Short mmCIF file of C-alpha atoms in Angstrom, two decimals:
data_model
loop_
_atom_site.label_atom_id
_atom_site.label_comp_id
_atom_site.label_asym_id
_atom_site.label_seq_id
_atom_site.Cartn_x
_atom_site.Cartn_y
_atom_site.Cartn_z
CA UNK A 12 5.02 35.89 -11.61
CA UNK A 13 5.18 32.22 -12.59
CA UNK A 14 8.45 32.78 -14.52
CA UNK A 15 10.08 34.55 -11.55
CA UNK A 16 9.04 31.76 -9.19
CA UNK A 17 10.38 29.12 -11.56
CA UNK A 18 13.70 30.95 -11.91
CA UNK A 19 14.15 31.16 -8.14
CA UNK A 20 13.38 27.48 -7.57
CA UNK A 21 15.50 26.11 -10.41
CA UNK A 22 18.47 28.49 -10.29
CA UNK A 23 20.64 26.11 -8.22
CA UNK A 24 19.61 22.91 -9.98
CA UNK A 25 21.69 21.42 -12.83
CA UNK A 26 20.35 22.47 -16.27
CA UNK A 27 18.44 19.64 -17.98
CA UNK A 28 18.42 17.48 -14.85
CA UNK A 29 15.44 15.34 -13.94
CA UNK A 30 14.63 17.18 -10.71
CA UNK A 31 15.00 20.59 -12.43
CA UNK A 32 12.48 19.62 -15.10
CA UNK A 33 10.08 18.28 -12.47
CA UNK A 34 10.38 21.48 -10.40
CA UNK A 35 9.80 23.55 -13.56
CA UNK A 36 6.55 21.74 -14.21
CA UNK A 37 5.57 21.85 -10.56
CA UNK A 38 5.79 25.65 -10.36
CA UNK A 39 2.69 25.95 -12.52
CA UNK A 40 1.02 22.90 -11.04
CA UNK A 41 1.74 23.99 -7.45
CA UNK A 42 0.08 27.33 -8.03
CA UNK A 43 -2.87 25.63 -9.73
CA UNK A 44 -3.38 23.17 -6.88
CA UNK A 45 -2.84 25.79 -4.17
CA UNK A 46 -5.49 27.95 -5.78
CA UNK A 47 -7.80 24.94 -6.02
CA UNK A 48 -7.31 24.10 -2.33
CA UNK A 49 -7.98 27.68 -1.26
CA UNK A 50 -11.08 27.94 -3.45
CA UNK A 51 -12.56 24.52 -2.60
CA UNK A 52 -14.25 25.55 0.71
CA UNK A 53 -15.78 28.53 -1.11
CA UNK A 54 -16.96 26.48 -4.09
CA UNK A 55 -18.63 23.87 -1.87
CA UNK A 56 -20.68 26.66 -0.32
CA UNK A 57 -21.59 28.20 -3.69
CA UNK A 58 -22.54 24.95 -5.43
CA UNK A 59 -24.57 22.03 -4.14
CA UNK A 60 -23.55 18.34 -4.07
CA UNK A 61 -25.99 17.87 -6.98
CA UNK A 62 -24.20 20.58 -8.99
CA UNK A 63 -20.86 18.89 -8.42
CA UNK A 64 -22.44 15.53 -9.19
CA UNK A 65 -23.75 16.57 -12.61
CA UNK A 66 -20.50 18.42 -13.34
CA UNK A 67 -18.62 15.24 -12.42
CA UNK A 68 -20.73 13.28 -14.90
CA UNK A 69 -19.92 15.86 -17.60
CA UNK A 70 -16.18 15.60 -16.89
CA UNK A 71 -16.43 11.80 -16.90
CA UNK A 72 -18.01 11.83 -20.35
CA UNK A 73 -15.39 14.22 -21.70
CA UNK A 74 -12.55 12.16 -20.26
CA UNK A 75 -13.85 8.85 -21.57
CA UNK A 76 -14.71 10.08 -25.07
CA UNK A 77 -11.43 12.00 -25.44
CA UNK A 78 -9.49 8.72 -25.16
CA UNK A 79 -10.81 7.60 -28.54
CA UNK A 80 -10.79 11.01 -30.22
CA UNK A 81 -7.18 11.10 -31.42
CA UNK A 82 -6.60 7.38 -31.83
CA UNK A 83 -3.97 7.57 -29.03
CA UNK A 84 -1.48 8.68 -31.71
CA UNK A 85 -0.48 11.65 -29.54
CA UNK A 86 1.40 9.25 -27.24
CA UNK A 87 3.78 8.41 -30.10
CA UNK A 88 4.93 12.04 -30.38
CA UNK A 89 7.52 11.58 -27.62
CA UNK A 90 9.06 8.29 -28.74
CA UNK A 91 9.29 8.67 -32.52
CA UNK A 92 12.82 9.13 -33.89
CA UNK A 93 12.29 12.06 -36.25
CA UNK A 94 10.80 15.49 -35.60
CA UNK A 95 9.00 15.46 -38.95
CA UNK A 96 7.25 12.23 -37.95
CA UNK A 97 6.25 13.79 -34.63
CA UNK A 98 4.78 16.82 -36.42
CA UNK A 99 2.76 14.62 -38.76
CA UNK A 100 1.51 12.59 -35.80
CA UNK A 101 0.32 15.86 -34.25
CA UNK A 102 -1.53 16.84 -37.42
CA UNK A 103 -3.02 13.35 -37.77
CA UNK A 104 -4.25 13.40 -34.15
CA UNK A 105 -5.93 16.78 -34.51
CA UNK A 106 -7.57 15.87 -37.83
CA UNK A 107 -9.02 12.64 -36.42
CA UNK A 108 -10.21 14.36 -33.26
CA UNK A 109 -11.91 17.19 -35.20
CA UNK A 110 -13.94 14.74 -37.29
CA UNK A 111 -14.71 12.67 -34.20
CA UNK A 112 -15.89 15.71 -32.21
CA UNK A 113 -18.18 16.88 -35.02
CA UNK A 114 -19.81 13.44 -35.10
CA UNK A 115 -20.27 13.59 -31.32
CA UNK A 116 -21.84 17.04 -31.61
CA UNK A 117 -24.39 15.68 -34.07
CA UNK A 118 -25.18 12.59 -31.98
CA UNK A 119 -25.58 14.50 -28.71
CA UNK A 120 -28.05 16.86 -30.34
CA UNK A 121 -30.09 14.05 -31.89
CA UNK A 122 -30.12 11.71 -28.87
CA UNK A 123 -29.85 14.18 -25.98
CA UNK A 124 -33.12 13.01 -24.39
CA UNK A 125 -32.16 9.31 -24.42
CA UNK A 126 -28.61 9.96 -23.15
CA UNK A 127 -29.70 12.31 -20.36
CA UNK A 128 -32.35 9.80 -19.25
CA UNK A 129 -29.77 7.02 -18.96
CA UNK A 130 -27.42 9.29 -16.99
CA UNK A 131 -30.24 10.46 -14.68
CA UNK A 132 -29.65 14.11 -15.64
CA UNK A 133 -32.77 14.77 -17.71
CA UNK A 134 -33.06 18.37 -16.47
CA UNK A 135 -29.74 19.19 -18.13
CA UNK A 136 -30.27 17.54 -21.52
CA UNK A 137 -29.85 20.80 -23.48
CA UNK A 138 -26.25 21.17 -22.28
CA UNK A 139 -24.97 17.82 -23.54
CA UNK A 140 -23.52 19.38 -26.70
CA UNK A 141 -20.82 20.95 -24.51
CA UNK A 142 -19.31 17.47 -24.10
CA UNK A 143 -18.28 17.39 -27.79
CA UNK A 144 -16.55 20.77 -27.45
CA UNK A 145 -14.79 19.61 -24.31
CA UNK A 146 -13.52 16.47 -26.07
CA UNK A 147 -11.82 18.37 -28.88
CA UNK A 148 -10.24 20.90 -26.51
CA UNK A 149 -8.93 18.03 -24.35
CA UNK A 150 -7.24 16.29 -27.30
CA UNK A 151 -5.78 19.59 -28.50
CA UNK A 152 -4.35 20.11 -25.01
CA UNK A 153 -2.87 16.59 -24.87
CA UNK A 154 -1.29 16.94 -28.31
CA UNK A 155 0.54 20.20 -27.65
CA UNK A 156 1.58 18.84 -24.24
CA UNK A 157 3.31 15.81 -25.77
CA UNK A 158 5.07 18.01 -28.33
CA UNK A 159 6.32 20.32 -25.57
CA UNK A 160 7.60 17.29 -23.65
CA UNK A 161 9.41 16.03 -26.75
CA UNK A 162 11.34 19.26 -27.31
CA UNK A 163 11.94 19.83 -23.58
CA UNK A 164 9.79 22.95 -23.33
CA UNK A 165 8.66 22.31 -19.76
CA UNK A 166 8.26 26.04 -18.95
CA UNK A 167 5.43 26.14 -21.51
CA UNK A 168 3.55 23.52 -19.56
CA UNK A 169 4.07 25.35 -16.27
CA UNK A 170 2.60 28.55 -17.75
CA UNK A 171 -0.31 26.56 -19.19
CA UNK A 172 -1.13 25.11 -15.75
CA UNK A 173 -1.02 28.58 -14.19
CA UNK A 174 -3.30 30.08 -16.84
CA UNK A 175 -5.81 27.25 -16.86
CA UNK A 176 -6.22 27.13 -13.09
CA UNK A 177 -6.53 30.90 -12.68
CA UNK A 178 -9.19 31.24 -15.38
CA UNK A 179 -11.18 28.16 -14.38
CA UNK A 180 -11.39 28.82 -10.66
CA UNK A 181 -11.76 32.56 -11.10
CA UNK A 182 -14.72 32.05 -13.45
CA UNK A 183 -16.30 29.50 -11.12
CA UNK A 184 -16.11 31.89 -8.17
CA UNK A 185 -17.42 34.80 -10.22
CA UNK A 186 -20.31 32.71 -11.50
CA UNK A 187 -21.12 31.52 -8.00
CA UNK A 188 -21.11 34.94 -6.38
CA UNK A 189 -22.36 37.24 -9.15
CA UNK A 190 -24.54 34.93 -11.25
CA UNK A 191 -26.02 32.84 -8.41
CA UNK A 192 -23.94 29.80 -9.31
CA UNK A 193 -25.47 27.01 -11.33
CA UNK A 194 -24.10 24.25 -13.50
CA UNK A 195 -23.59 26.40 -16.57
CA UNK A 196 -20.95 28.38 -14.67
CA UNK A 197 -19.07 25.17 -13.84
CA UNK A 198 -19.28 23.93 -17.43
CA UNK A 199 -18.20 27.14 -19.15
CA UNK A 200 -15.42 27.89 -16.67
CA UNK A 201 -13.84 24.51 -17.37
CA UNK A 202 -14.00 25.02 -21.14
CA UNK A 203 -12.74 28.60 -20.94
CA UNK A 204 -9.77 27.76 -18.74
CA UNK A 205 -8.60 24.85 -20.88
CA UNK A 206 -9.22 26.59 -24.20
CA UNK A 207 -7.35 29.79 -23.35
CA UNK A 208 -4.41 27.99 -21.70
CA UNK A 209 -4.05 25.54 -24.58
CA UNK A 210 -4.50 28.32 -27.14
CA UNK A 211 -1.61 30.28 -25.65
CA UNK A 212 0.78 27.35 -25.79
CA UNK A 213 -0.43 26.47 -29.31
CA UNK A 214 0.23 30.00 -30.57
CA UNK A 215 3.70 29.96 -29.04
CA UNK A 216 4.40 26.59 -30.67
CA UNK A 217 3.22 27.81 -34.08
CA UNK A 218 5.28 30.98 -33.77
CA UNK A 219 8.49 29.12 -32.88
CA UNK A 220 8.03 26.01 -35.04
CA UNK A 221 6.10 27.40 -38.03
CA UNK A 222 8.83 26.54 -40.52
CA UNK A 223 8.84 22.91 -39.42
CA UNK A 224 5.05 22.72 -39.55
CA UNK A 225 4.88 24.13 -43.07
CA UNK A 226 7.76 22.04 -44.42
CA UNK A 227 6.97 18.57 -43.07
CA UNK A 228 3.21 18.18 -42.57
CA UNK A 229 1.71 16.43 -45.60
CA UNK A 230 -1.19 14.02 -46.12
CA UNK A 231 1.16 11.31 -47.42
CA UNK A 232 3.38 11.64 -44.34
CA UNK A 233 0.34 11.53 -42.05
CA UNK A 234 -0.79 8.30 -43.70
CA UNK A 235 2.72 6.85 -43.36
CA UNK A 236 2.95 7.51 -39.60
CA UNK A 237 -0.62 6.28 -39.14
CA UNK A 238 0.41 2.89 -40.52
CA UNK A 239 3.75 2.85 -38.70
CA UNK A 240 2.14 3.44 -35.28
CA UNK A 241 -1.02 1.45 -35.87
CA UNK A 242 -0.47 -0.45 -32.61
CA UNK A 243 -1.36 2.70 -30.69
CA UNK A 244 -5.02 2.86 -31.77
CA UNK A 245 -5.24 -0.94 -31.81
CA UNK A 246 -4.07 -1.37 -28.22
CA UNK A 247 -3.76 1.97 -26.44
CA UNK A 248 -7.23 3.25 -27.36
CA UNK A 249 -9.02 0.24 -25.82
CA UNK A 250 -6.55 0.18 -22.92
CA UNK A 251 -6.83 3.92 -22.36
CA UNK A 252 -10.60 3.77 -22.60
CA UNK A 253 -10.74 0.96 -20.07
CA UNK A 254 -8.32 2.78 -17.76
CA UNK A 255 -10.31 5.99 -18.04
CA UNK A 256 -13.62 4.23 -17.57
CA UNK A 257 -12.20 2.61 -14.45
CA UNK A 258 -11.96 6.15 -13.03
CA UNK A 259 -14.97 7.84 -14.63
CA UNK A 260 -17.52 5.05 -14.94
CA UNK A 261 -18.13 5.05 -11.17
CA UNK A 262 -19.47 8.60 -11.51
CA UNK A 263 -21.90 7.46 -14.19
CA UNK A 264 -22.92 4.30 -12.32
CA UNK A 265 -23.34 6.09 -9.01
CA UNK A 266 -25.60 8.57 -10.76
CA UNK A 267 -27.59 5.78 -12.40
CA UNK A 268 -27.90 3.45 -9.36
CA UNK A 269 -27.92 6.03 -6.56
CA UNK A 270 -28.37 9.81 -7.07
CA UNK A 271 -26.49 13.01 -8.05
CA UNK A 272 -25.76 13.78 -4.37
CA UNK A 273 -23.76 10.54 -4.07
CA UNK A 274 -21.93 11.48 -7.27
CA UNK A 275 -21.16 14.89 -5.75
CA UNK A 276 -19.64 13.35 -2.61
CA UNK A 277 -17.57 10.99 -4.73
CA UNK A 278 -16.49 13.80 -7.08
CA UNK A 279 -15.31 16.07 -4.25
CA UNK A 280 -13.41 13.23 -2.55
CA UNK A 281 -11.74 12.32 -5.83
CA UNK A 282 -10.95 15.96 -6.54
CA UNK A 283 -9.11 16.33 -3.23
CA UNK A 284 -7.29 13.02 -3.50
CA UNK A 285 -6.09 13.62 -7.04
CA UNK A 286 -4.23 16.78 -5.98
CA UNK A 287 -0.91 14.97 -5.21
CA UNK A 288 -1.06 13.21 -8.58
CA UNK A 289 -1.74 16.45 -10.43
CA UNK A 290 0.73 18.43 -8.34
CA UNK A 291 3.66 16.00 -8.37
CA UNK A 292 2.79 12.75 -10.13
CA UNK A 293 1.95 14.23 -13.54
CA UNK A 294 5.10 16.37 -13.52
CA UNK A 295 7.20 13.31 -12.70
CA UNK A 296 5.44 11.28 -15.40
CA UNK A 297 6.07 13.86 -18.11
CA UNK A 298 9.77 14.06 -17.29
CA UNK A 299 10.28 10.35 -16.58
CA UNK A 300 8.78 9.14 -19.89
CA UNK A 301 11.53 10.47 -22.23
CA UNK A 302 14.22 9.67 -19.63
CA UNK A 303 13.05 6.07 -19.37
CA UNK A 304 12.85 5.73 -23.15
CA UNK A 305 16.45 6.95 -23.46
CA UNK A 306 17.55 4.60 -20.66
CA UNK A 307 15.93 1.65 -22.45
CA UNK A 308 17.98 2.38 -25.56
CA UNK A 309 21.18 2.31 -23.47
CA UNK A 310 20.28 -0.76 -21.36
CA UNK A 311 19.83 1.27 -18.15
CA UNK A 312 16.09 0.84 -17.72
CA UNK A 313 16.36 -1.38 -14.62
CA UNK A 314 18.39 1.17 -12.68
CA UNK A 315 16.29 4.20 -13.64
CA UNK A 316 13.00 2.41 -12.91
CA UNK A 317 14.16 1.12 -9.51
CA UNK A 318 15.26 4.62 -8.51
CA UNK A 319 11.96 6.10 -9.60
CA UNK A 320 9.86 3.44 -7.83
CA UNK A 321 11.75 3.92 -4.56
CA UNK A 322 11.46 7.70 -4.89
CA UNK A 323 7.67 7.52 -5.42
CA UNK A 324 7.19 5.20 -2.43
CA UNK A 325 9.22 7.51 -0.20
CA UNK A 326 7.37 10.53 -1.49
CA UNK A 327 3.80 9.27 -1.30
CA UNK A 328 3.16 6.26 0.94
CA UNK A 329 3.34 7.77 4.43
CA UNK A 330 1.77 11.18 3.58
CA UNK A 331 -1.22 9.47 1.98
CA UNK A 332 -1.74 7.18 4.98
CA UNK A 333 -1.55 10.12 7.39
CA UNK A 334 -4.03 12.06 5.27
CA UNK A 335 -6.69 9.35 5.32
CA UNK A 336 -6.10 8.99 9.07
CA UNK A 337 -7.14 12.57 9.86
CA UNK A 338 -9.41 13.54 6.94
CA UNK A 339 -12.86 12.16 7.99
CA UNK A 340 -13.25 14.55 10.93
CA UNK A 341 -11.89 17.57 9.05
CA UNK A 342 -13.97 17.33 5.87
CA UNK A 343 -17.22 18.70 7.24
CA UNK A 344 -15.40 21.46 9.10
CA UNK A 345 -13.58 22.67 6.00
CA UNK A 346 -16.20 22.18 3.28
CA UNK A 347 -19.45 22.48 5.24
CA UNK A 348 -21.54 20.01 7.21
CA UNK A 349 -23.45 18.77 4.14
CA UNK A 350 -20.17 17.27 2.85
CA UNK A 351 -19.46 15.00 5.88
CA UNK A 352 -20.15 11.87 3.84
CA UNK A 353 -17.43 12.82 1.36
CA UNK A 354 -14.90 12.69 4.22
CA UNK A 355 -15.85 9.08 4.93
CA UNK A 356 -15.48 8.26 1.25
CA UNK A 357 -11.93 9.67 1.39
CA UNK A 358 -10.69 6.90 3.69
CA UNK A 359 -11.26 4.11 1.17
CA UNK A 360 -10.58 6.20 -1.91
CA UNK A 361 -7.37 7.44 -0.27
CA UNK A 362 -5.85 3.95 -0.13
CA UNK A 363 -6.63 3.56 -3.81
CA UNK A 364 -5.21 7.03 -4.63
CA UNK A 365 -1.98 6.26 -2.79
CA UNK A 366 -1.04 3.31 -4.99
CA UNK A 367 -2.27 5.11 -8.10
CA UNK A 368 0.15 7.93 -7.27
CA UNK A 369 3.05 5.46 -7.07
CA UNK A 370 2.03 3.43 -10.12
CA UNK A 371 0.96 6.06 -12.66
CA UNK A 372 4.37 7.62 -13.48
CA UNK A 373 5.73 4.11 -14.07
CA UNK A 374 3.00 3.16 -16.56
CA UNK A 375 5.06 4.48 -19.49
CA UNK A 376 7.30 1.42 -19.01
CA UNK A 377 4.62 -0.73 -20.66
CA UNK A 378 4.61 1.51 -23.75
CA UNK A 379 8.41 1.66 -23.94
CA UNK A 380 8.70 -2.13 -23.72
CA UNK A 381 5.91 -2.68 -26.27
CA UNK A 382 3.64 -4.31 -23.68
CA UNK A 383 0.46 -2.53 -24.82
CA UNK A 384 -1.42 -5.85 -24.85
CA UNK A 385 -0.64 -6.36 -21.14
CA UNK A 386 -1.96 -2.88 -20.44
CA UNK A 387 -5.17 -3.73 -22.25
CA UNK A 388 -5.74 -6.93 -20.25
CA UNK A 389 -4.88 -5.21 -16.98
CA UNK A 390 -7.25 -2.30 -17.61
CA UNK A 391 -10.06 -4.67 -18.59
CA UNK A 392 -9.72 -6.56 -15.30
CA UNK A 393 -9.51 -3.32 -13.33
CA UNK A 394 -12.65 -1.94 -14.93
CA UNK A 395 -14.57 -5.16 -14.34
CA UNK A 396 -13.71 -5.19 -10.64
CA UNK A 397 -14.78 -1.58 -10.15
CA UNK A 398 -18.11 -2.12 -11.89
CA UNK A 399 -18.68 -5.21 -9.77
CA UNK A 400 -17.87 -3.23 -6.59
CA UNK A 401 -20.49 -0.57 -7.28
CA UNK A 402 -23.01 -3.15 -8.46
CA UNK A 403 -22.69 -5.04 -5.16
CA UNK A 404 -23.27 -1.77 -3.31
CA UNK A 405 -26.35 -1.17 -5.47
CA UNK A 406 -27.74 -4.65 -4.76
CA UNK A 407 -27.43 -4.02 -1.02
CA UNK A 408 -28.51 -0.36 -1.37
CA UNK A 409 -25.35 0.72 0.44
CA UNK A 410 -23.28 3.49 -1.14
CA UNK A 411 -20.54 3.24 1.51
CA UNK A 412 -20.04 -0.45 0.74
CA UNK A 413 -19.77 0.41 -2.96
CA UNK A 414 -17.08 3.02 -2.24
CA UNK A 415 -15.18 0.69 0.12
CA UNK A 416 -15.05 -2.13 -2.44
CA UNK A 417 -14.16 0.31 -5.20
CA UNK A 418 -11.23 1.70 -3.20
CA UNK A 419 -9.85 -1.67 -2.13
CA UNK A 420 -10.08 -3.31 -5.56
CA UNK A 421 -8.47 -0.25 -7.14
CA UNK A 422 -5.60 -0.37 -4.64
CA UNK A 423 -5.05 -4.07 -5.32
CA UNK A 424 -4.96 -3.53 -9.08
CA UNK A 425 -2.44 -0.69 -8.84
CA UNK A 426 -0.28 -2.84 -6.56
CA UNK A 427 -0.39 -5.48 -9.27
CA UNK A 428 0.63 -2.86 -11.85
CA UNK A 429 3.65 -1.93 -9.70
CA UNK A 430 4.57 -5.61 -9.45
CA UNK A 431 4.38 -6.00 -13.24
CA UNK A 432 6.67 -3.00 -13.70
CA UNK A 433 9.14 -4.61 -11.29
CA UNK A 434 9.05 -7.89 -13.22
CA UNK A 435 9.31 -6.40 -16.71
CA UNK A 436 12.13 -4.06 -15.64
CA UNK A 437 14.12 -6.92 -14.05
CA UNK A 438 14.09 -5.27 -10.62
CA UNK A 439 14.71 -7.27 -7.45
CA UNK A 440 11.81 -7.19 -4.98
CA UNK A 441 14.35 -7.52 -2.18
CA UNK A 442 16.03 -4.28 -3.29
CA UNK A 443 12.67 -2.46 -3.29
CA UNK A 444 11.76 -3.61 0.23
CA UNK A 445 15.22 -2.86 1.62
CA UNK A 446 15.19 0.67 0.23
CA UNK A 447 11.64 1.47 1.44
CA UNK A 448 11.52 -0.48 4.73
CA UNK A 449 10.83 2.44 7.07
CA UNK A 450 8.12 3.92 4.84
CA UNK A 451 6.30 0.58 4.66
CA UNK A 452 6.51 0.09 8.43
CA UNK A 453 5.12 3.57 9.14
CA UNK A 454 2.29 3.11 6.62
CA UNK A 455 1.25 -0.22 8.20
CA UNK A 456 1.33 1.40 11.65
CA UNK A 457 -0.98 4.22 10.49
CA UNK A 458 -3.45 1.74 8.97
CA UNK A 459 -3.56 -0.27 12.21
CA UNK A 460 -4.19 2.93 14.19
CA UNK A 461 -6.96 3.85 11.75
CA UNK A 462 -8.83 0.64 12.55
CA UNK A 463 -8.32 1.23 16.28
CA UNK A 464 -9.66 4.79 15.94
CA UNK A 465 -12.78 3.59 14.13
CA UNK A 466 -13.38 0.76 16.60
CA UNK A 467 -13.13 3.11 19.60
CA UNK A 468 -14.83 6.09 17.86
CA UNK A 469 -11.94 8.36 18.80
CA UNK A 470 -12.15 12.13 18.33
CA UNK A 471 -10.38 14.43 15.88
CA UNK A 472 -7.94 15.35 18.66
CA UNK A 473 -6.76 11.73 18.85
CA UNK A 474 -6.12 11.68 15.09
CA UNK A 475 -4.03 14.84 15.22
CA UNK A 476 -2.06 13.85 18.34
CA UNK A 477 -1.18 10.43 16.87
CA UNK A 478 -0.33 11.67 13.38
CA UNK A 479 2.09 14.41 14.49
CA UNK A 480 4.90 12.16 15.87
CA UNK A 481 4.59 9.75 12.94
CA UNK A 482 4.79 12.66 10.53
CA UNK A 483 7.83 14.09 12.32
CA UNK A 484 9.63 10.73 12.18
CA UNK A 485 8.93 10.53 8.44
CA UNK A 486 10.07 14.09 7.74
CA UNK A 487 13.23 13.75 9.86
CA UNK A 488 14.24 10.49 8.19
CA UNK A 489 13.61 11.63 4.63
CA UNK A 490 15.26 15.03 5.01
CA UNK A 491 18.25 13.67 6.91
CA UNK A 492 18.86 11.16 4.14
CA UNK A 493 17.99 13.73 1.43
CA UNK A 494 15.73 11.10 -0.08
CA UNK A 495 13.14 13.54 -1.40
CA UNK A 496 15.65 15.90 -2.98
CA UNK A 497 17.50 13.39 -5.12
CA UNK A 498 14.73 13.09 -7.68
CA UNK A 499 15.28 9.39 -8.20
CA UNK A 500 19.04 9.88 -8.63
CA UNK A 501 18.59 11.98 -11.75
CA UNK A 502 20.28 15.07 -10.53
CA UNK A 503 23.30 14.57 -12.82
CA UNK A 504 21.41 13.51 -15.89
#
């Protein structure tokens, strides 16, 4: 089914073009996110906010620890010159991550009581060992993903997204209905979905590239590439850890300073808001990275980065603002009345998610230009501000204040990241503003109306009535200019 859908959508797009590759990736991601959206109202009625809170803490631990597991060497797979070097980087990454995960498994078993006490999840201490398994599977997934990107096998990634989403959500629903729910169902469904999906793509890779694997992977070659790309673990591991902690540490701190229910509200809000990034942003990132690297080698980085920045602003700015305008009143209706608070969280987290959506695909520019040290400093500042935001909320015993400060500081930092990309890519700010003038004006208008709505305590009807004409103006303008179909002017690439 996924192959037929991909064929239909890409049949009239130029082979190898930017937008064709993005659409190829999006076929799997679109199905995955559509299934997640459909299942979300069911899952929130099968599992409690506490269940989602503890599950969010588990995912936060896996995400943070996985950053260090492979030494960030997997990110060099795309940019290295030779295929044999890329294969040895893959082998090196998996070897390091296997040893790392075994050490984690030992530590989580020995110190499970102390760790679960700190995280305020003492009742679930016997399940901590699952984190180590999740870390290794995550690194395995990232490694085969980067290899597939390198050789242009985007259909593999689309199939992987389809498989992972179907298995994960299907298992969660089955566990909730037939096994009376519970955290173990959430944990195991996540591991099963990722393991099977990654295993399928790994077997296909081994089958097609076995000769290369056997011929080139050697210990001496692994040691050589480890030394050649030593800047990756030196800079990208700390930077990646800080960047990941900036997203996941709030879950841990909210659990420590508040309670698992607060973590659950935050986790659901984040899960909904990350959908555009997972649906579109990640696909754009995976295609843009090699394109930008090639453009840098031919002195065309400024043009390609400007086009991509403008495309992302046009694609995300107004839809995100309209979403946060209408979402507070709809959250409880869709997910159940006990999730009303999560809808209020979405307003502040939505502003942050908007600029993250625009910034994230452009972050590869720092790696391409060798600015890993800037990334490290930036991520350190971002993490510090987010910790401070939640700490202030804790001091005043106000979770909403913590979320508000977290969202605003995150938005400011991602705006700064966009500015740094503009500077390092030699892009004119005037060009950016001229090309995105209408989108910026509409976004400011929506934000002003949001404050008016809150001040006057307007109803859900007001939100819908106001958002419809703004949305129609946006859609008419973008479609009439074909702005969202040009793919950042990569159609002929």
